[in-house]
Each structure stands twice: as C-alpha cells, then as structure tokens.
Amino acid sequence: LLSIPSRFDPYKSTDCDASSNANAIVMIHLCETIQFIVNLDPVSVMNIKFDWVKFLPIESTPSSAIDGTTMLGFHNVEPLLQHRILQTLLVVSKLCNVSFSNKMLPSVLTLLVSTDILDVYSIARDLAISLMEKELFRDTFFPSIDMSIDERSCHAYESSLWVDFISSLSIEYLVTWLAGCRQLKVQQKIMISQAWSKASFSDKVPPMCVSALLLSTVCHILRGQATKSNFSDHFSMLVIDIAVE
C-alpha cells in the first residue's frame, strides 16, 4: 500500500490535469485505507518501517523534474488532500512504537506557520501538538503509562504552548534544542532527586510536570548562557513566553 504514492504521485503535475486529479483521488483513498487499518489492526502499522515524512513534502515553490513534470509542494495540492494526509499522520502518531524521522516535526511546524487554510491549520496544529508531546515527554506519552490526570494535562498544555507560540524564525532553534535535550533528561532527574534528598523531604520526588527542554532553555537564559549560536531573539522570547504561561 505504501508504495502507491510513488506510482500515483499526487505531487507530480503534468500538462494533463486529469492525471493529477486522479493521483490525488488515489492518495485520498489510500489515507482512508490506512486509517481503517490503524483502527482494525494497529500492530500491523506499528511494525512498518516507513518514512512517513514522504507524505509531507514541504517546498515553498514547485520545481521542475527532468521528464518535464512539475513537482508540487504540499501547499500546492488541494486542501482536501492536505487535510486527509495530515489526519492520517495524526492517527498514526498516536500509535505506540511508531517513530517519525527528525524531519517530520519541523515540516509540520513549517506548514502550520505558513498555511492560510483554516481546516488545514487546525489538523496541522493537532498533529504538531501530538508530535511535540511525543518529543518532550517520550517516556510518558502513551495512555498506558500510569500518570495522574493533572500531570498528563500539564504535558499536553506545555506541548500546545510550544506549537501555538512558534514562528518560522524559531523552528530551527527548537529542533536543535529538542535533539540536545534527549541526552539531558536522565541528568536532570538525578539532579532533582539529589536536591530533593538534600532538602530532607521525606516524601518521594514528585513527578516532573515540565519538560527537560523548558528547564534547560530557561536555565540558559537565567545564567546568561544564551548566545547567538544557540539562541535567537525570537527563540528567547518563545521560551520566556512559555515559562510565563
């Protein structure tokens, strides 16, 4: 099924509009089929090794191919097709053990800040929040993990803040920091545990309701370590806005 887009590429435009429209219809039905499979047999989708970002080519302008066809960006196809693709990716993103390449989140965020189609924006926002929460709170993302309602609500809320406050000038910095913070989560847990023990609290360490990303970036700003190489003015304001919220 996942080889179908390579044969009926909805992003390949020719002089024949009928061919392009037919490819779009095939892609829409493929998206519906994948969603049905996820509902009926999610394990079969979880075991697939596939780069889902192929469904989401984000280019600012169409480009010409060698054979005379034109390769369209995601923005250039019909809004209905955009919505169906994003909806399918959202359904897949909710599955356990399904990982996306590191290009998926910046692609969705880029689409989010550039689209002027309300329905596309809405579903892209839902997908971006799902991907962001998975990145920020990977160990506790799935409903099967034992968590309090308050803790899960905090995770969802922070994830929505990163998505809602993002701008095109901050996406690159955010992605870079996300990659770095994956290595810091264990260190932060150890430091917090040690500080809690030194404070002589008898209770166990409470669960963290904020992400390692937010802790790290706020600490860099407070310590005066936010340099031009790892922070921009826009990214600094993004962090401050989220910390205030």
XYZ file of N, CA and C in Angstrom:
735
model
N 0.820 -1.212 0.000
C 0.000 0.000 0.000
C 0.857 1.267 0.000
N 1.926 1.239 0.788
C 2.741 2.444 0.936
C 3.637 2.703 -0.274
N 3.621 1.798 -1.238
C 4.339 2.058 -2.492
C 3.453 2.781 -3.495
N 2.165 2.889 -3.186
C 1.218 3.521 -4.113
C 1.586 4.970 -4.428
N 1.974 5.804 -3.439
C 2.290 7.201 -3.774
C 3.427 7.362 -4.769
N 4.341 6.404 -4.828
C 5.440 6.515 -5.790
C 4.964 6.251 -7.215
N 3.849 5.498 -7.331
C 3.298 5.205 -8.671
C 2.194 6.176 -9.071
N 1.506 6.683 -8.066
C 0.436 7.661 -8.307
C 0.738 8.902 -7.467
N 1.821 9.561 -7.831
C 2.346 10.667 -7.024
C 1.414 11.879 -7.106
N 0.786 12.270 -5.998
C -0.129 13.419 -6.044
C 0.590 14.752 -6.170
N 1.910 14.716 -5.966
C 2.689 15.958 -6.046
C 3.337 16.156 -7.416
N 3.123 15.207 -8.317
C 3.689 15.312 -9.658
C 2.620 15.851 -10.597
N 2.854 17.005 -11.141
C 1.882 17.650 -12.023
C 2.374 17.596 -13.459
N 1.467 17.255 -14.373
C 1.773 17.260 -15.799
C 0.836 18.235 -16.491
N 0.947 18.280 -17.796
C 0.045 19.147 -18.567
C -1.384 18.629 -18.534
N -1.518 17.378 -18.121
C -2.846 16.760 -18.075
C -3.404 16.859 -16.659
N -4.322 17.769 -16.452
C -4.903 17.955 -15.121
C -5.641 16.709 -14.658
N -6.219 15.952 -15.591
C -6.965 14.745 -15.227
C -6.071 13.740 -14.517
N -4.833 13.614 -14.989
C -3.888 12.683 -14.375
C -3.561 13.106 -12.943
N -3.332 14.388 -12.735
C -3.013 14.902 -11.403
C -4.185 14.704 -10.454
N -5.399 14.973 -10.935
C -6.584 14.799 -10.106
C -6.802 13.334 -9.745
N -6.538 12.440 -10.694
C -6.698 11.010 -10.432
C -5.725 10.552 -9.352
N -4.496 11.056 -9.424
C -3.499 10.698 -8.413
C -3.926 11.192 -7.037
N -4.504 12.373 -6.974
C -4.979 12.923 -5.705
C -6.095 12.054 -5.123
N -6.994 11.580 -5.978
C -8.092 10.719 -5.527
C -7.546 9.398 -4.989
N -6.565 8.842 -5.686
C -5.932 7.599 -5.217
C -5.310 7.822 -3.837
N -4.653 8.971 -3.644
C -3.997 9.259 -2.368
C -5.027 9.430 -1.250
N -6.144 10.066 -1.563
C -7.200 10.238 -0.559
C -7.732 8.882 -0.101
N -7.964 7.978 -1.055
C -8.448 6.641 -0.690
C -7.380 5.861 0.069
N -6.114 6.064 -0.263
C -5.031 5.414 0.478
C -5.039 5.875 1.932
N -5.213 7.173 2.145
C -5.254 7.708 3.511
C -6.406 7.094 4.298
N -7.562 6.972 3.662
C -8.714 6.367 4.327
C -8.436 4.903 4.670
N -7.779 4.206 3.763
C -7.458 2.796 3.990
C -6.499 2.641 5.170
N -5.476 3.489 5.222
C -4.514 3.412 6.326
C -5.205 3.662 7.662
N -6.121 4.619 7.695
C -6.837 4.900 8.939
C -7.700 3.725 9.361
N -8.350 3.048 8.407
C -9.138 1.857 8.725
C -8.233 0.756 9.285
N -7.061 0.575 8.684
C -6.135 -0.462 9.149
C -5.662 -0.159 10.567
N -5.381 1.123 10.843
C -4.950 1.506 12.193
C -6.024 1.137 13.214
N -7.278 1.346 12.859
C -8.377 1.041 13.774
C -8.592 -0.462 13.936
N -8.412 -1.217 12.849
C -8.699 -2.650 12.874
C -7.502 -3.481 13.338
N -6.319 -3.102 12.910
C -5.120 -3.892 13.213
C -3.919 -2.958 13.410
N -3.883 -2.220 14.528
C -2.821 -1.230 14.739
C -1.423 -1.832 14.773
N -1.301 -3.079 15.217
C 0.027 -3.701 15.307
C 0.684 -3.795 13.936
N -0.114 -4.056 12.909
C 0.450 -4.190 11.564
C 1.078 -2.874 11.097
N 0.510 -1.753 11.525
C 1.064 -0.446 11.161
C 2.275 -0.122 12.030
N 2.223 -0.516 13.290
C 3.346 -0.247 14.190
C 4.617 -0.954 13.743
N 4.466 -2.096 13.076
C 5.635 -2.880 12.653
C 6.217 -2.429 11.314
N 5.584 -1.452 10.686
C 6.052 -0.972 9.380
C 7.277 -0.081 9.542
N 8.273 -0.298 8.729
C 9.442 0.574 8.661
C 9.261 1.484 7.444
N 8.772 2.679 7.703
C 8.450 3.585 6.596
C 8.701 5.014 7.049
N 9.252 5.822 6.158
C 9.491 7.229 6.453
C 8.234 8.017 6.098
N 7.409 8.282 7.101
C 6.117 8.915 6.870
C 6.236 10.356 6.389
N 7.397 10.961 6.529
C 7.551 12.341 6.079
C 7.463 12.428 4.552
N 7.544 11.301 3.868
C 7.354 11.287 2.413
C 5.949 11.743 2.034
N 5.014 11.623 2.970
C 3.655 12.093 2.722
C 3.557 13.611 2.794
N 4.625 14.264 3.250
C 4.532 15.693 3.585
C 5.716 16.482 3.019
N 5.860 16.549 1.705
C 6.971 17.320 1.123
C 6.695 18.822 1.209
N 7.456 19.500 2.035
C 7.244 20.938 2.228
C 8.250 21.703 1.382
N 7.810 22.214 0.253
C 8.629 23.093 -0.574
C 7.875 24.397 -0.767
N 8.615 25.476 -0.808
C 7.963 26.784 -0.936
C 7.445 27.035 -2.346
N 8.149 26.501 -3.353
C 7.733 26.719 -4.734
C 7.836 25.415 -5.514
N 6.999 25.198 -6.505
C 7.091 23.997 -7.339
C 8.437 23.939 -8.049
N 8.909 22.715 -8.321
C 10.181 22.543 -9.018
C 9.975 21.640 -10.223
N 10.786 21.848 -11.253
C 10.649 21.081 -12.488
C 11.518 19.837 -12.437
N 10.954 18.722 -12.880
C 11.698 17.474 -12.953
C 12.297 17.305 -14.342
N 13.190 16.304 -14.487
C 13.890 16.089 -15.747
C 12.924 15.693 -16.862
N 11.863 14.934 -16.490
C 10.946 14.449 -17.522
C 9.907 15.478 -17.932
N 10.057 16.721 -17.475
C 9.139 17.778 -17.878
C 7.967 17.968 -16.947
N 7.818 17.069 -15.964
C 6.744 17.233 -14.988
C 7.156 18.256 -13.929
N 6.193 18.719 -13.194
C 6.445 19.678 -12.125
C 6.130 19.039 -10.782
N 7.090 19.106 -9.845
C 6.885 18.551 -8.519
C 6.320 19.640 -7.614
N 5.123 19.408 -7.121
C 4.444 20.392 -6.296
C 4.797 20.214 -4.824
N 4.773 21.311 -4.074
C 4.901 21.222 -2.636
C 3.565 20.892 -2.014
N 3.583 20.569 -0.740
C 2.355 20.196 -0.046
C 1.322 21.315 -0.118
N 1.777 22.575 -0.063
C 0.864 23.712 -0.105
C 0.089 23.806 -1.412
N 0.628 23.206 -2.469
C 0.061 23.411 -3.797
C -1.010 22.401 -4.186
N -1.196 21.356 -3.379
C -2.243 20.388 -3.705
C -3.557 20.827 -3.059
N -4.640 20.160 -3.410
C -5.963 20.550 -2.936
C -6.056 20.471 -1.410
N -6.753 21.437 -0.784
C -6.902 21.421 0.681
C -7.477 20.125 1.224
N -8.402 19.489 0.492
C -8.972 18.228 0.948
C -7.895 17.170 1.083
N -6.985 17.107 0.105
C -5.899 16.132 0.156
C -4.943 16.472 1.306
N -4.631 17.741 1.486
C -3.782 18.143 2.605
C -4.376 17.671 3.931
N -5.682 17.912 4.091
C -6.356 17.549 5.342
C -6.314 16.043 5.570
N -6.592 15.246 4.520
C -6.615 13.790 4.667
C -5.228 13.242 5.030
N -4.203 13.803 4.419
C -2.841 13.341 4.720
C -2.486 13.660 6.170
N -2.768 14.879 6.593
C -2.453 15.282 7.967
C -3.258 14.463 8.975
N -4.512 14.201 8.649
C -5.363 13.398 9.529
C -4.798 11.982 9.670
N -4.321 11.423 8.572
C -3.726 10.086 8.605
C -2.466 10.068 9.454
N -1.613 11.068 9.282
C -0.386 11.155 10.076
C -0.701 11.324 11.556
N -1.768 12.059 11.866
C -2.175 12.241 13.262
C -2.599 10.905 13.876
N -3.392 10.127 13.141
C -3.832 8.819 13.628
C -2.629 7.903 13.868
N -1.688 7.907 12.938
C -0.500 7.061 13.055
C 0.373 7.525 14.228
N 0.448 8.830 14.450
C 1.312 9.368 15.515
C 0.868 8.930 16.902
N -0.400 8.532 17.050
C -0.925 8.118 18.351
C -0.557 6.687 18.698
N 0.005 5.941 17.746
C 0.331 4.536 17.978
C 1.627 4.393 18.765
N 1.668 3.386 19.626
C 2.905 3.077 20.342
C 3.952 2.564 19.347
N 5.203 2.856 19.651
C 6.339 2.321 18.894
C 6.414 2.801 17.449
N 5.603 3.765 17.072
C 5.734 4.356 15.738
C 6.579 5.614 15.875
N 7.686 5.621 15.189
C 8.578 6.781 15.260
C 8.642 7.449 13.896
N 8.710 8.770 13.933
C 8.859 9.553 12.718
C 10.300 10.037 12.613
N 10.729 10.335 11.417
C 12.069 10.881 11.247
C 12.134 12.277 11.847
N 13.355 12.757 12.080
C 13.507 14.077 12.707
C 13.089 15.216 11.792
N 12.702 14.894 10.553
C 12.220 15.920 9.634
C 10.721 16.185 9.779
N 10.011 15.268 10.437
C 8.554 15.385 10.472
C 8.088 16.604 11.264
N 8.580 16.777 12.489
C 8.123 17.894 13.316
C 8.404 19.247 12.677
N 9.642 19.521 12.199
C 9.851 20.818 11.536
C 9.011 20.999 10.282
N 8.726 19.919 9.561
C 7.868 20.024 8.374
C 6.456 20.432 8.749
N 5.927 19.818 9.808
C 4.566 20.146 10.245
C 4.509 21.568 10.797
N 5.527 21.969 11.555
C 5.553 23.332 12.102
C 5.675 24.368 10.985
N 6.478 24.057 9.974
C 6.612 24.965 8.835
C 5.282 25.136 8.118
N 4.580 24.029 7.945
C 3.247 24.097 7.341
C 2.301 24.921 8.214
N 2.381 24.713 9.512
C 1.478 25.379 10.453
C 1.591 26.892 10.386
N 2.828 27.395 10.303
C 3.029 28.847 10.333
C 2.853 29.487 8.957
N 2.651 28.670 7.923
C 2.567 29.239 6.578
C 1.210 29.077 5.906
N 0.397 28.117 6.379
C -0.892 27.886 5.720
C -1.913 28.952 6.112
N -2.781 29.289 5.181
C -3.866 30.227 5.477
C -5.224 29.547 5.314
N -5.208 28.206 5.296
C -6.438 27.420 5.185
C -6.808 26.929 6.582
N -7.954 27.355 7.082
C -8.323 27.112 8.475
C -8.367 25.620 8.816
N -9.016 24.808 7.963
C -9.124 23.379 8.252
C -7.753 22.702 8.257
N -6.889 23.107 7.350
C -5.534 22.550 7.302
C -4.755 22.984 8.536
N -4.904 24.257 8.926
C -4.217 24.751 10.127
C -4.649 23.954 11.362
N -5.955 23.705 11.474
C -6.482 23.029 12.656
C -5.928 21.614 12.799
N -5.936 20.844 11.725
C -5.447 19.468 11.802
C -3.923 19.447 11.905
N -3.239 20.413 11.282
C -1.780 20.504 11.403
C -1.392 20.835 12.840
N -2.189 21.689 13.492
C -1.923 22.018 14.902
C -2.065 20.771 15.780
N -3.127 20.003 15.559
C -3.319 18.777 16.347
C -2.141 17.820 16.156
N -1.691 17.680 14.915
C -0.560 16.794 14.633
C 0.716 17.330 15.277
N 0.942 18.634 15.178
C 2.148 19.230 15.760
C 2.171 19.043 17.280
N 1.035 19.206 17.934
C 0.972 19.026 19.390
C 1.256 17.571 19.755
N 0.687 16.642 18.977
C 0.944 15.226 19.221
C 2.428 14.902 19.076
N 3.053 15.400 18.012
C 4.479 15.160 17.786
C 5.328 15.827 18.863
N 4.939 17.041 19.259
C 5.696 17.769 20.273
C 5.629 17.064 21.632
N 4.436 16.617 21.996
C 4.304 15.911 23.273
C 5.110 14.620 23.266
N 5.140 13.954 22.124
C 5.921 12.725 21.999
C 7.413 13.008 22.150
N 7.856 14.153 21.642
C 9.261 14.547 21.759
C 9.604 14.966 23.188
N 8.744 15.791 23.779
C 9.035 16.351 25.100
C 8.900 15.332 26.222
N 7.915 14.456 26.092
C 7.594 13.532 27.178
C 7.510 12.106 26.645
N 8.550 11.700 25.970
C 8.577 10.410 25.271
C 8.286 9.240 26.210
N 8.780 9.305 27.442
C 8.645 8.174 28.372
C 7.230 8.009 28.908
N 6.421 9.064 28.821
C 5.080 9.015 29.424
C 3.988 9.427 28.439
N 4.283 9.365 27.152
C 3.354 9.897 26.153
C 2.090 9.058 26.029
N 2.200 7.766 26.116
C 1.082 6.903 25.756
C 0.145 6.682 26.943
N -1.158 6.552 26.681
C -2.162 6.423 27.741
C -1.937 5.231 28.659
N -1.232 4.202 28.179
C -0.998 3.019 29.004
C -0.057 3.309 30.177
N 0.714 4.405 30.088
C 1.625 4.769 31.166
C 0.825 5.314 32.339
N 1.179 4.849 33.548
C 0.459 5.271 34.748
C 0.829 6.702 35.110
N -0.090 7.620 34.923
C 0.125 9.035 35.215
C -1.149 9.627 35.779
N -0.983 10.675 36.593
C -2.157 11.376 37.098
C -2.743 12.239 35.987
N -4.012 12.571 36.152
C -4.675 13.421 35.166
C -4.018 14.783 35.109
N -3.639 15.326 36.271
C -3.008 16.650 36.314
C -1.674 16.649 35.574
N -0.893 15.603 35.780
C 0.411 15.525 35.121
C 0.259 15.424 33.613
N -0.669 14.595 33.164
C -0.891 14.447 31.728
C -1.419 15.742 31.120
N -2.264 16.450 31.880
C -2.793 17.731 31.405
C -1.680 18.762 31.265
N -0.751 18.770 32.222
C 0.389 19.694 32.150
C 1.245 19.423 30.926
N 1.474 18.164 30.636
C 2.279 17.797 29.468
C 1.608 18.263 28.178
N 0.304 18.021 28.089
C -0.433 18.424 26.891
C -0.452 19.942 26.750
N -0.593 20.632 27.877
C -0.655 22.096 27.837
C 0.677 22.700 27.402
N 1.778 22.202 27.969
C 3.078 22.745 27.563
C 3.344 22.482 26.083
N 2.992 21.279 25.631
C 3.193 20.948 24.219
C 2.422 21.902 23.320
N 1.202 22.237 23.718
C 0.386 23.159 22.917
C 0.987 24.560 22.907
N 1.636 24.952 24.005
C 2.251 26.285 24.061
C 3.415 26.398 23.079
N 4.262 25.375 23.023
C 5.381 25.412 22.072
C 4.858 25.540 20.636
N 3.766 24.851 20.348
C 3.209 24.881 18.990
C 2.539 26.215 18.700
N 1.754 26.724 19.650
C 0.974 27.939 19.408
C 1.835 29.194 19.384
N 2.981 29.183 20.064
C 3.837 30.369 20.134
C 4.972 30.348 19.108
N 5.095 29.251 18.359
C 6.227 29.111 17.432
C 6.091 30.077 16.257
N 7.225 30.488 15.726
C 7.277 31.280 14.499
C 8.287 30.649 13.561
N 8.267 31.053 12.324
C 9.186 30.467 11.343
C 10.648 30.714 11.724
N 10.907 31.782 12.468
C 12.276 32.124 12.851
C 12.772 31.331 14.055
N 11.894 30.562 14.668
C 12.272 29.812 15.867
C 12.335 28.309 15.645
N 11.814 27.826 14.533
C 11.697 26.383 14.312
C 13.061 25.696 14.335
N 14.037 26.245 13.648
C 15.356 25.608 13.575
C 15.982 25.490 14.963
N 15.885 26.552 15.771
C 16.455 26.524 17.123
C 15.723 25.508 17.993
N 14.411 25.442 17.864
C 13.626 24.495 18.646
C 14.039 23.060 18.342
N 14.181 22.729 17.082
C 14.548 21.373 16.686
C 15.942 21.018 17.202
N 16.868 21.970 17.137
C 18.226 21.742 17.642
C 18.221 21.470 19.143
N 17.452 22.259 19.881
C 17.377 22.083 21.331
C 16.684 20.779 21.698
N 15.671 20.392 20.951
C 14.998 19.125 21.217
C 15.972 17.954 21.108
N 16.808 17.984 20.083
C 17.783 16.915 19.890
C 18.763 16.858 21.051
N 19.194 18.020 21.530
C 20.143 18.063 22.640
C 19.538 17.634 23.963
N 18.270 17.961 24.169
C 17.630 17.680 25.459
C 17.320 16.210 25.654
N 17.333 15.424 24.591
C 17.110 13.989 24.757
C 18.188 13.370 25.641
N 19.396 13.972 25.594
C 20.506 13.455 26.386
C 20.499 13.995 27.819
N 19.717 15.016 28.085
C 19.754 15.681 29.390
C 18.684 15.190 30.356
N 17.716 14.439 29.892
C 16.596 14.054 30.745
C 17.057 13.268 31.966
N 17.937 12.279 31.757
C 18.411 11.456 32.870
C 19.208 12.301 33.845
N 20.088 13.182 33.337
C 20.883 14.043 34.208
C 19.994 14.942 35.054
N 18.970 15.489 34.461
C 18.074 16.370 35.205
C 17.323 15.621 36.294
N 16.881 14.401 36.003
C 16.184 13.604 37.011
C 17.099 13.325 38.200
N 18.379 13.032 37.930
C 19.337 12.757 39.007
C 19.573 14.007 39.850
N 19.756 15.151 39.185
C 19.988 16.402 39.908
C 18.796 16.774 40.785
N 17.598 16.617 40.260
C 16.394 16.954 41.025
C 16.238 16.007 42.210
N 16.536 14.732 41.998
C 16.440 13.756 43.079
C 17.433 14.069 44.192
N 18.656 14.446 43.807
C 19.667 14.784 44.799
C 19.283 16.035 45.581
N 18.774 17.045 44.868
C 18.350 18.281 45.534
C 17.191 18.002 46.485
N 16.284 17.127 46.078
C 15.138 16.780 46.922
C 15.601 16.083 48.202
N 16.597 15.194 48.057
C 17.117 14.470 49.219
C 17.840 15.409 50.180
N 18.617 16.340 49.646
C 19.342 17.288 50.493
C 18.395 18.210 51.253
N 17.236 18.445 50.673
C 16.255 19.295 51.345
C 15.532 18.543 52.466
N 15.867 17.247 52.616
C 15.336 16.417 53.706
C 13.825 16.218 53.636
N 13.297 16.209 52.410
C 11.885 15.886 52.267
C 11.706 14.372 52.404
N 10.735 13.972 53.186
C 10.518 12.543 53.425
C 9.743 11.883 52.277
N 8.929 12.662 51.600
C 8.147 12.107 50.505
C 9.039 11.822 49.301
N 8.549 10.965 48.413
C 9.299 10.688 47.197
C 9.251 11.903 46.272
N 10.188 11.933 45.348
C 10.268 13.057 44.408
C 8.979 13.116 43.591
N 8.321 14.273 43.540
C 7.082 14.382 42.765
C 7.370 14.285 41.267
N 6.404 13.899 40.483
C 6.615 13.802 39.030
C 6.887 15.173 38.419
N 7.709 15.161 37.376
C 8.022 16.407 36.677
C 6.865 16.771 35.756
N 6.361 17.966 35.908
C 5.238 18.410 35.078
C 5.683 19.365 33.976
N 6.974 19.627 33.887
C 7.517 20.443 32.797
C 8.594 19.636 32.086
N 8.900 20.021 30.880
C 9.831 19.254 30.055
C 11.282 19.610 30.344
N 12.164 18.691 29.971
C 13.594 18.955 30.063
C 13.984 20.122 29.162
N 13.274 20.262 28.045
C 13.551 21.369 27.128
C 13.309 22.715 27.803
N 12.177 22.848 28.466
C 11.854 24.124 29.110
C 12.828 24.416 30.252
N 13.143 23.408 31.050
C 14.095 23.595 32.147
C 15.460 24.042 31.625
N 15.937 23.382 30.594
C 17.272 23.681 30.057
C 17.349 25.070 29.444
N 16.346 25.413 28.638
C 16.391 26.713 27.970
C 16.224 27.871 28.955
N 15.345 27.703 29.952
C 15.173 28.749 30.968
C 16.460 28.932 31.766
N 17.108 27.821 32.142
C 18.373 27.905 32.881
C 19.447 28.628 32.075
N 19.510 28.359 30.776
C 20.499 29.041 29.928
C 20.253 30.543 29.910
N 18.999 30.942 29.855
C 18.685 32.375 29.839
C 19.029 33.015 31.173
N 18.658 32.361 32.275
C 18.900 32.928 33.608
C 20.388 33.007 33.931
N 21.172 32.084 33.408
C 22.615 32.064 33.659
C 23.392 32.934 32.678
N 22.690 33.546 31.757
C 23.360 34.381 30.768
C 24.125 33.594 29.740
N 23.717 32.329 29.505
C 24.423 31.461 28.559
C 23.743 31.405 27.196
N 22.735 32.228 27.021
C 22.017 32.247 25.741
C 22.804 33.083 24.731
N 23.610 32.406 23.932
C 24.441 33.090 22.942
C 23.763 33.064 21.578
N 24.311 33.821 20.652
C 23.750 33.886 19.296
C 23.805 32.537 18.588
N 24.751 31.680 19.020
C 24.884 30.392 18.349
C 23.796 29.404 18.748
N 23.258 29.526 19.960
C 22.236 28.573 20.379
C 20.874 29.203 20.675
N 20.818 30.533 20.626
C 19.556 31.233 20.844
C 19.454 32.378 19.836
N 18.239 32.619 19.386
C 17.961 33.849 18.642
C 17.043 34.684 19.524
N 16.873 35.943 19.177
C 15.964 36.788 19.958
C 14.553 36.214 19.950
N 14.133 35.694 18.796
C 12.792 35.128 18.686
C 12.650 33.859 19.530
N 13.710 33.024 19.547
C 13.630 31.804 20.342
C 13.662 32.127 21.831
N 14.449 33.123 22.221
C 14.476 33.549 23.622
C 13.100 34.021 24.075
N 12.441 34.807 23.238
C 11.102 35.291 23.583
C 10.100 34.134 23.642
N 10.289 33.145 22.755
C 9.426 31.965 22.774
C 9.530 31.255 24.114
N 10.775 31.026 24.581
C 10.991 30.357 25.854
C 10.400 31.157 27.017
N 10.634 32.456 27.005
C 10.120 33.306 28.082
C 8.599 33.285 28.110
N 7.972 33.398 26.952
C 6.508 33.388 26.882
C 5.940 32.091 27.451
N 6.577 30.961 27.105
C 6.084 29.674 27.589
C 6.307 29.531 29.087
N 7.470 29.992 29.563
C 7.760 29.921 31.007
C 6.766 30.761 31.805
N 6.409 31.910 31.277
C 5.439 32.788 31.961
C 4.071 32.123 32.014
N 3.683 31.500 30.922
C 2.379 30.836 30.886
C 2.315 29.682 31.886
